[in-house]
């Protein structure tokens, strides 16, 4: 592919296109009505690359990328679906539809894992710093205002509330200045992770306005700049064609020349996303420009709940010089009932895939839950004196003293999230719970700065 050519025209489709997209007209009208009902509640946005190159339209509704991007009736509980469907069927006024959508959303746990309270950093005067989250000592998440959308939306997105106009929930920052000020004060931070949405929806010129100041400021502790993105899967032309793509590759070189790692935390859900020529070229160009590409995704029912998919994805990633990084567990928010996979099954899928790759792909860790205390990995299912239990490991933690600790929970074949697990072997609660309560009472999660929060 010649990079002198402009990328193809980017076109997006949403809920107003469900009745007009030709590919959907093979579905029966009732099914489309239910899709529209779901799309009133949860965000829906898909682009022409996904429609033309990633979905096998002969295999809908089962096609994994179709499940990944298009609203599915099963995403709402039956009663909510019927209520919303009936409103649309009788062409209820728009404000009735909007009110009902809002009521349903509030039942979907829009803010999992203490994102709104414990993760938002505060200034010395106690004022919240907008557009940032700082949960783990070494890494700050930064949400650039202009990067709070995506080339397509994933149906299972855990940040779904920010795309449906629940505006107060948008963690956006107005400028890089606040970020630099924060990092100057917080010398414990070694990594800045730009996230969203998808920061790669921004033109490179705009990205430079965020990343440039980090390079120019005197921030010797910052060792890596990361960008969380699904653009290599949803719009790989972002890296392969046109002047803006080339300019991004030069930005990678500039970060590398400052003596830092530039990492793309690439979200690949299914192997098909890595099978198109343009997606492979995108990863190759990123790697050649000096970026590290680390790959992660959640394990999702109907989308990627099979070991072969993960095995093949990890093999392809290694081939391209990318690094398998995390397999996540579907979070306890949004349409989780439709997408969740029990932990025991997740562990089984992970293990079967992991056992079929070389050590080069075993950089991947998981299945991992990003929950309130930290990232908790299901590291095994074991038998201790006749009792079956989960072996868990804290990969990341609000309190650095918790990191790398192994702990146990009673085995439960249906448990799909941390809050469904119970301690075992005579423990009354998990080791982190007292510490977490203190943080919640104090309204601060930064135990590394406030050791008084620590429980001995
Ligand atoms: C996963 C995550 C990070 C990054 O963790 P790494 O293990 O360093 O990749 C940072 N902040 C939050 C809130 C996270 O969930």
Coordinates of C-alpha atoms and ligand atoms in Angstrom, one line a residue:
X1 CA 0.0 0.0 0.0
X2 CA 1.4 3.4 -0.9
X3 CA 1.3 5.9 1.9
X4 CA 1.0 8.8 -0.5
X5 CA -2.6 7.8 -1.0
X6 CA -5.1 9.5 1.2
X7 CA -7.0 7.1 3.5
X8 CA -10.5 6.1 2.5
X9 CA -13.4 8.3 3.5
X10 CA -14.4 7.6 7.1
X11 CA -18.1 7.0 7.5
X12 CA -20.0 6.3 10.7
X13 CA -23.4 4.7 11.3
X14 CA -25.5 4.8 14.4
X15 CA -29.0 4.1 15.7
X16 CA -30.6 6.2 13.0
X17 CA -29.2 3.9 10.3
X18 CA -30.6 0.6 11.6
X19 CA -33.6 0.8 9.3
X20 CA -31.5 1.9 6.3
X21 CA -28.2 -0.1 6.4
X22 CA -28.7 -2.6 3.5
X23 CA -26.8 -5.3 5.4
X24 CA -29.4 -5.3 8.2
X25 CA -32.4 -5.7 6.0
X26 CA -32.2 -9.5 6.0
X27 CA -33.2 -9.4 9.7
X28 CA -36.8 -9.5 10.5
X29 CA -38.4 -6.1 11.4
X30 CA -39.1 -7.1 15.0
X31 CA -35.4 -7.8 15.5
X32 CA -34.4 -4.4 14.1
X33 CA -37.0 -2.8 16.3
X34 CA -35.3 -4.5 19.3
X35 CA -31.9 -3.4 18.1
X36 CA -33.2 0.2 18.0
X37 CA -34.5 -0.2 21.5
X38 CA -31.1 -1.3 22.8
X39 CA -29.4 1.6 20.8
X40 CA -31.6 4.1 22.7
X41 CA -30.0 3.0 25.9
X42 CA -26.4 2.0 25.1
X43 CA -24.1 3.7 22.6
X44 CA -23.9 2.4 19.1
X45 CA -21.4 3.6 16.5
X46 CA -19.8 1.6 13.7
X47 CA -17.7 2.6 10.7
X48 CA -17.5 1.6 7.1
X49 CA -14.2 -0.4 7.5
X50 CA -15.8 -2.6 10.2
X51 CA -18.8 -3.1 8.0
X52 CA -17.0 -3.8 4.8
X53 CA -13.9 -5.7 6.0
X54 CA -14.5 -7.2 9.4
X55 CA -18.0 -8.5 9.5
X56 CA -19.1 -11.7 7.7
X57 CA -22.6 -10.7 6.8
X58 CA -23.5 -14.3 5.8
X59 CA -23.1 -15.2 9.5
X60 CA -25.1 -12.6 11.4
X61 CA -26.2 -12.4 14.1
X62 CA -23.5 -14.9 15.2
X63 CA -20.5 -13.1 13.6
X64 CA -18.2 -12.1 16.4
X65 CA -17.4 -8.6 15.1
X66 CA -21.2 -8.0 14.5
X67 CA -21.7 -9.0 18.2
X68 CA -18.8 -6.7 19.1
X69 CA -20.2 -3.6 17.4
X70 CA -24.0 -3.9 16.7
X71 CA -26.7 -3.7 19.5
X72 CA -28.1 -7.1 20.4
X73 CA -31.5 -7.6 21.9
X74 CA -30.1 -9.7 24.7
X75 CA -28.1 -6.8 26.0
X76 CA -31.1 -5.4 28.0
X77 CA -33.1 -7.4 30.5
X78 CA -36.3 -8.7 29.1
X79 CA -38.6 -6.2 30.8
X80 CA -36.5 -3.2 29.9
X81 CA -36.2 -4.3 26.3
X82 CA -40.0 -4.7 26.1
X83 CA -40.7 -1.3 27.7
X84 CA -38.3 0.4 25.3
X85 CA -39.4 -1.6 22.3
X86 CA -43.1 -0.6 23.0
X87 CA -42.2 3.1 23.3
X88 CA -40.6 3.0 19.9
X89 CA -43.3 0.8 18.3
X90 CA -45.9 3.4 19.2
X91 CA -43.7 6.3 18.2
X92 CA -43.7 7.8 21.7
X93 CA -42.4 11.4 22.1
X94 CA -38.6 11.7 22.0
X95 CA -38.5 13.0 25.6
X96 CA -40.4 9.9 26.9
X97 CA -37.9 7.6 25.1
X98 CA -35.0 9.6 26.5
X99 CA -36.3 9.5 30.1
X100 CA -36.9 5.8 30.0
X101 CA -33.4 5.3 28.5
X102 CA -31.9 7.3 31.3
X103 CA -33.8 5.2 33.9
X104 CA -32.6 2.0 32.4
X105 CA -29.0 3.2 32.3
X106 CA -28.9 4.1 35.9
X107 CA -29.6 0.4 36.7
X108 CA -26.5 -0.7 34.8
X109 CA -23.9 0.3 37.3
X110 CA -22.4 3.1 35.3
X111 CA -19.4 3.6 37.6
X112 CA -17.7 0.3 38.4
X113 CA -14.6 0.0 40.6
X114 CA -14.7 3.4 42.3
X115 CA -13.8 5.3 39.2
X116 CA -15.6 8.4 40.2
X117 CA -14.4 8.8 43.7
X118 CA -11.2 6.9 44.7
X119 CA -9.5 7.2 41.3
X120 CA -9.8 10.9 40.7
X121 CA -6.7 12.7 42.1
X122 CA -6.9 15.8 44.2
X123 CA -4.8 18.8 44.6
X124 CA -3.1 19.7 47.8
X125 CA -6.2 21.8 48.7
X126 CA -8.4 18.8 48.1
X127 CA -9.8 19.9 44.7
X128 CA -10.4 17.1 42.2
X129 CA -8.2 17.2 39.1
X130 CA -10.4 16.8 36.1
X131 CA -9.5 14.5 33.2
X132 CA -7.2 12.2 35.2
X133 CA -7.3 9.0 37.2
X134 CA -4.5 7.9 39.4
X135 CA -5.2 4.5 41.0
X136 CA -1.8 2.8 40.8
X137 CA 1.2 4.6 42.1
X138 CA 3.4 4.4 39.0
X139 CA 0.7 5.2 36.3
X140 CA -1.6 8.2 35.6
X141 CA -4.5 7.8 33.2
X142 CA -5.2 11.0 31.2
X143 CA -8.4 11.6 29.3
X144 CA -7.8 14.2 26.6
X145 CA -11.0 16.1 25.9
X146 CA -10.7 15.6 22.2
X147 CA -10.1 11.9 22.5
X148 CA -13.4 10.9 24.1
X149 CA -15.0 9.1 21.2
X150 CA -13.9 6.0 19.2
X151 CA -13.8 4.9 15.5
X152 CA -16.5 2.4 16.5
X153 CA -17.9 1.5 19.9
X154 CA -17.6 -1.9 21.4
X155 CA -20.9 -3.2 22.7
X156 CA -19.3 -4.3 25.9
X157 CA -17.5 -1.0 26.6
X158 CA -17.1 -0.3 30.4
X159 CA -16.8 3.4 29.7
X160 CA -20.2 3.4 27.9
X161 CA -21.8 6.2 30.0
X162 CA -19.6 8.9 28.6
X163 CA -20.9 8.1 25.1
X164 CA -24.6 8.5 25.8
X165 CA -24.6 12.0 27.1
X166 CA -24.2 11.2 30.8
X167 CA -22.1 14.2 30.7
X168 CA -21.1 14.7 34.3
X169 CA -19.4 11.3 33.9
X170 CA -17.0 12.4 31.3
X171 CA -13.5 12.5 32.7
X172 CA -12.1 15.0 30.3
X173 CA -9.3 17.4 30.7
X174 CA -9.1 20.8 29.1
X175 CA -5.3 21.0 28.8
X176 CA -2.0 19.3 29.1
X177 CA -0.8 22.0 31.5
X178 CA -2.7 20.5 34.4
X179 CA -1.2 17.1 33.6
X180 CA 2.4 18.5 33.5
X181 CA 1.8 20.3 36.9
X182 CA 0.4 17.1 38.4
X183 CA 3.4 15.0 37.2
X184 CA 5.9 17.6 38.5
X185 CA 4.4 17.2 41.9
X186 CA 3.9 13.4 41.7
X187 CA 7.4 12.2 41.1
X188 CA 6.3 8.6 41.9
X189 CA 4.6 8.4 38.4
X190 CA 6.7 6.8 35.7
X191 CA 4.1 6.2 33.1
X192 CA 1.4 8.4 31.5
X193 CA -1.4 6.5 29.8
X194 CA -3.6 8.5 27.3
X195 CA -7.0 6.9 27.2
X196 CA -10.6 7.7 26.4
X197 CA -12.5 6.9 24.3
X198 CA -9.7 6.5 21.9
X199 CA -7.0 9.2 21.7
X200 CA -6.2 8.0 18.2
X201 CA -9.4 9.6 16.9
X202 CA -7.4 12.9 17.3
X203 CA -5.3 14.2 14.5
X204 CA -1.6 14.0 15.1
X205 CA -1.3 17.8 15.4
X206 CA -3.7 17.7 18.4
X207 CA -1.9 14.7 20.0
X208 CA 1.3 16.6 19.7
X209 CA -0.2 19.4 21.8
X210 CA -0.7 16.9 24.6
X211 CA 2.5 14.8 24.3
X212 CA 4.9 17.6 23.3
X213 CA 4.6 19.5 26.6
X214 CA 5.4 16.2 28.5
X215 CA 8.7 15.9 26.5
X216 CA 9.5 19.6 26.9
X217 CA 8.8 19.8 30.6
X218 CA 11.6 18.5 32.9
X219 CA 10.0 15.2 33.9
X220 CA 12.9 12.8 34.3
X221 CA 10.8 10.2 36.0
X222 CA 8.4 9.6 33.1
X223 CA 9.8 6.5 31.4
X224 CA 6.9 5.7 29.1
X225 CA 4.0 7.3 27.3
X226 CA 1.2 5.0 26.4
X227 CA -1.9 5.4 24.3
X228 CA -4.8 3.0 24.8
X229 CA -6.4 2.5 21.4
X230 CA -8.5 0.2 19.2
X231 CA -7.6 2.1 16.0
X232 CA -5.4 -0.7 14.6
X233 CA -8.5 -2.9 14.7
X234 CA -11.2 -0.4 13.8
X235 CA -9.5 2.1 11.6
X236 CA -6.0 0.9 10.7
X237 CA -5.7 3.5 8.0
X238 CA -4.9 5.9 10.8
X239 CA -1.4 4.4 10.7
X240 CA -0.9 3.4 7.1
X241 CA -2.1 6.1 4.8
X242 CA -1.9 9.9 4.4
X243 CA 0.2 12.7 5.9
X244 CA -1.4 12.4 9.3
X245 CA -0.3 8.8 9.6
X246 CA 3.3 9.6 8.7
X247 CA 3.3 12.5 11.2
X248 CA 2.2 10.1 13.9
X249 CA 5.1 7.8 13.1
X250 CA 7.4 10.8 13.5
X251 CA 5.8 11.6 16.9
X252 CA 6.7 8.1 18.0
X253 CA 10.3 8.7 16.9
X254 CA 10.3 12.0 18.9
X255 CA 9.2 10.2 22.1
X256 CA 11.8 7.5 21.5
X257 CA 14.5 10.1 21.0
X258 CA 13.6 11.7 24.4
X259 CA 14.7 8.4 25.9
X260 CA 11.3 7.0 26.6
X261 CA 9.1 4.1 25.5
X262 CA 6.1 4.9 23.4
X263 CA 3.6 2.1 23.8
X264 CA 0.4 1.5 22.0
X265 CA -1.9 -0.5 24.3
X266 CA -3.8 -2.0 21.4
X267 CA -7.2 -3.5 21.9
X268 CA -7.7 -6.6 19.7
X269 CA -10.8 -8.7 20.5
X270 CA -10.9 -11.2 17.7
X271 CA -8.3 -12.6 15.3
X272 CA -10.1 -11.3 12.3
X273 CA -9.1 -7.8 13.3
X274 CA -5.5 -8.9 12.7
X275 CA -6.1 -10.7 9.5
X276 CA -6.6 -7.8 7.1
X277 CA -3.6 -6.6 5.2
X278 CA -4.1 -3.0 6.3
X279 CA -4.3 -4.0 10.0
X280 CA -1.0 -6.0 9.8
X281 CA 0.6 -3.1 8.0
X282 CA -0.5 -0.7 10.7
X283 CA 1.1 -2.8 13.4
X284 CA 4.3 -3.3 11.4
X285 CA 4.6 0.4 10.7
X286 CA 4.1 1.2 14.4
X287 CA 6.8 -1.3 15.4
X288 CA 9.2 -0.1 12.7
X289 CA 8.8 3.5 13.9
X290 CA 9.9 2.4 17.4
X291 CA 6.7 1.9 19.3
X292 CA 6.0 -1.1 21.4
X293 CA 2.6 -2.5 20.7
X294 CA 1.1 -4.3 23.7
X295 CA -2.2 -6.1 23.1
X296 CA -5.1 -6.6 25.4
X297 CA -8.8 -7.3 25.4
X298 CA -11.6 -8.6 27.6
X299 CA -12.9 -12.1 27.3
X300 CA -16.5 -11.7 26.1
X301 CA -19.4 -14.1 25.6
X302 CA -20.5 -14.2 21.9
X303 CA -17.4 -12.4 20.8
X304 CA -14.2 -14.2 21.8
X305 CA -15.2 -16.9 24.3
X306 CA -13.0 -19.7 22.7
X307 CA -9.4 -20.7 23.2
X308 CA -8.6 -20.9 19.5
X309 CA -9.3 -17.3 19.0
X310 CA -6.9 -16.3 21.8
X311 CA -4.2 -18.7 20.7
X312 CA -4.3 -17.5 17.2
X313 CA -4.4 -13.8 18.2
X314 CA -1.4 -14.2 20.5
X315 CA 0.5 -16.1 17.7
X316 CA -0.2 -13.4 15.2
X317 CA 0.8 -10.7 17.6
X318 CA 4.2 -12.3 18.2
X319 CA 4.6 -12.6 14.4
X320 CA 4.1 -8.9 14.0
X321 CA 6.5 -8.0 16.8
X322 CA 3.6 -7.0 19.1
X323 CA 3.4 -8.2 22.7
X324 CA 0.4 -10.1 24.3
X325 CA -0.3 -8.2 27.5
X326 CA -3.6 -8.7 29.3
X327 CA -6.7 -10.9 29.0
X328 CA -9.4 -9.1 31.1
X329 CA -12.6 -10.3 32.6
X330 CA -15.8 -8.5 31.4
X331 CA -16.6 -5.8 33.9
X332 CA -19.6 -5.5 36.2
X333 CA -21.3 -2.8 34.2
X334 CA -23.6 -2.2 31.2
X335 CA -24.8 -5.3 29.4
X336 CA -22.7 -7.6 31.5
X337 CA -25.4 -10.3 31.8
X338 CA -25.2 -10.8 28.0
X339 CA -21.4 -10.7 27.8
X340 CA -20.1 -12.3 31.0
X341 CA -18.1 -15.4 31.2
X342 CA -17.7 -17.2 34.6
X343 CA -14.2 -17.0 36.1
X344 CA -13.8 -20.8 36.0
X345 CA -14.5 -20.9 32.3
X346 CA -12.3 -17.8 31.7
X347 CA -9.5 -19.6 33.4
X348 CA -10.0 -22.7 31.3
X349 CA -10.1 -20.7 28.0
X350 CA -7.0 -18.8 29.0
X351 CA -5.1 -22.0 30.0
X352 CA -6.0 -23.9 26.9
X353 CA -4.8 -21.0 24.7
X354 CA -1.7 -20.3 26.8
X355 CA -0.6 -23.9 26.6
X356 CA -0.5 -23.7 22.8
X357 CA 1.9 -20.8 22.4
X358 CA 5.6 -20.3 23.0
X359 CA 7.1 -18.4 25.9
X360 CA 7.2 -15.4 23.6
X361 CA 3.4 -15.1 23.8
X362 CA 3.3 -15.9 27.5
X363 CA 3.9 -12.3 28.4
X364 CA 0.1 -12.3 28.5
X365 CA -1.4 -12.3 32.0
X366 CA -5.0 -13.1 32.9
X367 CA -7.8 -13.6 33.2
X368 CA -7.6 -10.3 35.2
X369 CA -10.4 -8.3 36.9
X370 CA -9.9 -4.6 37.1
X371 CA -11.9 -4.2 40.3
X372 CA -11.9 -1.7 43.2
X373 CA -8.8 -3.0 45.1
X374 CA -6.7 -3.6 41.9
X375 CA -6.2 -5.9 39.1
X376 CA -6.9 -9.4 40.4
X377 CA -5.8 -12.4 38.3
X378 CA -7.3 -15.9 38.5
X379 CA -4.0 -17.7 38.8
X380 CA -5.3 -21.2 39.3
X381 CA -8.0 -23.6 40.6
X382 CA -6.6 -25.8 43.3
X383 CA -7.6 -28.5 45.7
X384 CA -6.4 -28.0 49.3
X385 CA -7.3 -30.7 51.8
X386 CA -10.3 -31.6 49.7
X387 CA -11.6 -28.1 49.3
X388 CA -11.7 -26.6 45.8
X389 CA -10.6 -23.0 45.6
X390 CA -9.6 -20.2 43.3
X391 CA -6.0 -19.1 43.6
X392 CA -5.9 -15.3 43.0
X393 CA -3.1 -12.9 42.5
X394 CA -3.0 -9.1 42.9
X395 CA -1.2 -7.9 39.8
X396 CA -1.8 -4.2 40.4
X397 CA -3.1 -2.6 43.6
X398 CA -4.2 0.7 45.1
X399 CA -1.8 -0.1 48.0
X400 CA 1.6 -1.0 46.5
X401 CA 2.1 -3.3 49.5
X402 CA -0.6 -5.6 48.1
X403 CA 1.1 -6.2 44.7
X404 CA 2.1 -9.8 43.8
X405 CA 0.2 -11.2 46.8
X406 CA -1.5 -14.6 46.3
X407 CA -4.8 -15.2 48.1
X408 CA -7.7 -17.6 47.9
X409 CA -11.4 -17.7 47.4
X410 CA -14.0 -20.4 47.6
X411 CA -14.5 -22.1 44.3
X412 CA -17.8 -21.2 42.6
X413 CA -18.4 -22.3 39.1
X414 CA -20.9 -19.4 38.5
X415 CA -18.9 -16.5 40.0
X416 CA -18.0 -14.0 37.3
X417 CA -16.7 -11.0 39.3
X418 CA -14.8 -10.3 42.5
X419 CA -17.9 -9.3 44.5
X420 CA -19.2 -12.8 44.0
X421 CA -16.2 -14.4 45.6
X422 CA -16.0 -15.4 49.2
X423 CA -12.8 -15.9 51.3
X424 CA -11.9 -19.4 52.4
X425 CA -9.4 -21.3 54.6
X426 CA -10.8 -19.8 57.7
X427 CA -10.5 -16.1 56.7
X428 CA -13.3 -13.8 57.5
X429 CA -12.5 -11.4 54.7
X430 CA -9.9 -10.8 51.9
X431 CA -6.6 -9.4 53.1
X432 CA -7.2 -6.0 51.4
X433 CA -10.7 -5.3 52.7
X434 CA -9.8 -3.4 55.9
X435 CA -7.4 -1.2 54.0
X436 CA -9.9 -0.5 51.3
X437 CA -12.5 0.5 53.9
X438 CA -10.0 3.0 55.3
X439 CA -9.5 4.5 51.9
X440 CA -13.2 4.7 51.3
X441 CA -13.8 6.4 54.7
X442 CA -11.0 8.9 54.1
X443 CA -12.2 9.5 50.5
X444 CA -8.7 9.0 49.2
X445 CA -7.0 6.0 47.5
X446 CA -3.5 7.4 47.5
X447 CA -2.1 5.3 50.3
X448 CA 1.5 5.7 49.0
X449 CA 1.2 9.4 49.9
X450 CA -0.9 9.0 53.0
X451 CA 0.6 6.0 54.8
X452 CA -1.9 6.7 57.7
X453 CA -4.5 4.9 55.4
X454 CA -2.5 1.7 55.6
X455 CA -3.7 -1.0 57.8
X456 CA -0.9 -2.7 59.6
Ligands
LIG1 C1 -4.6 -1.3 34.1 C2 -4.5 0.0 34.6 C3 -3.4 0.8 34.6 C4 -2.1 0.2 34.0 O1 -1.6 -0.9 34.6 P1 -0.4 -1.7 34.0 O2 -0.4 -3.0 34.8 O3 0.8 -0.9 34.3 O4 -0.6 -1.8 32.6 C5 -3.3 2.0 35.2 N1 -4.4 2.5 35.8 C6 -5.6 1.9 35.9 C7 -6.8 2.5 36.5 C8 -5.7 0.6 35.3 O5 -6.9 -0.1 35.3

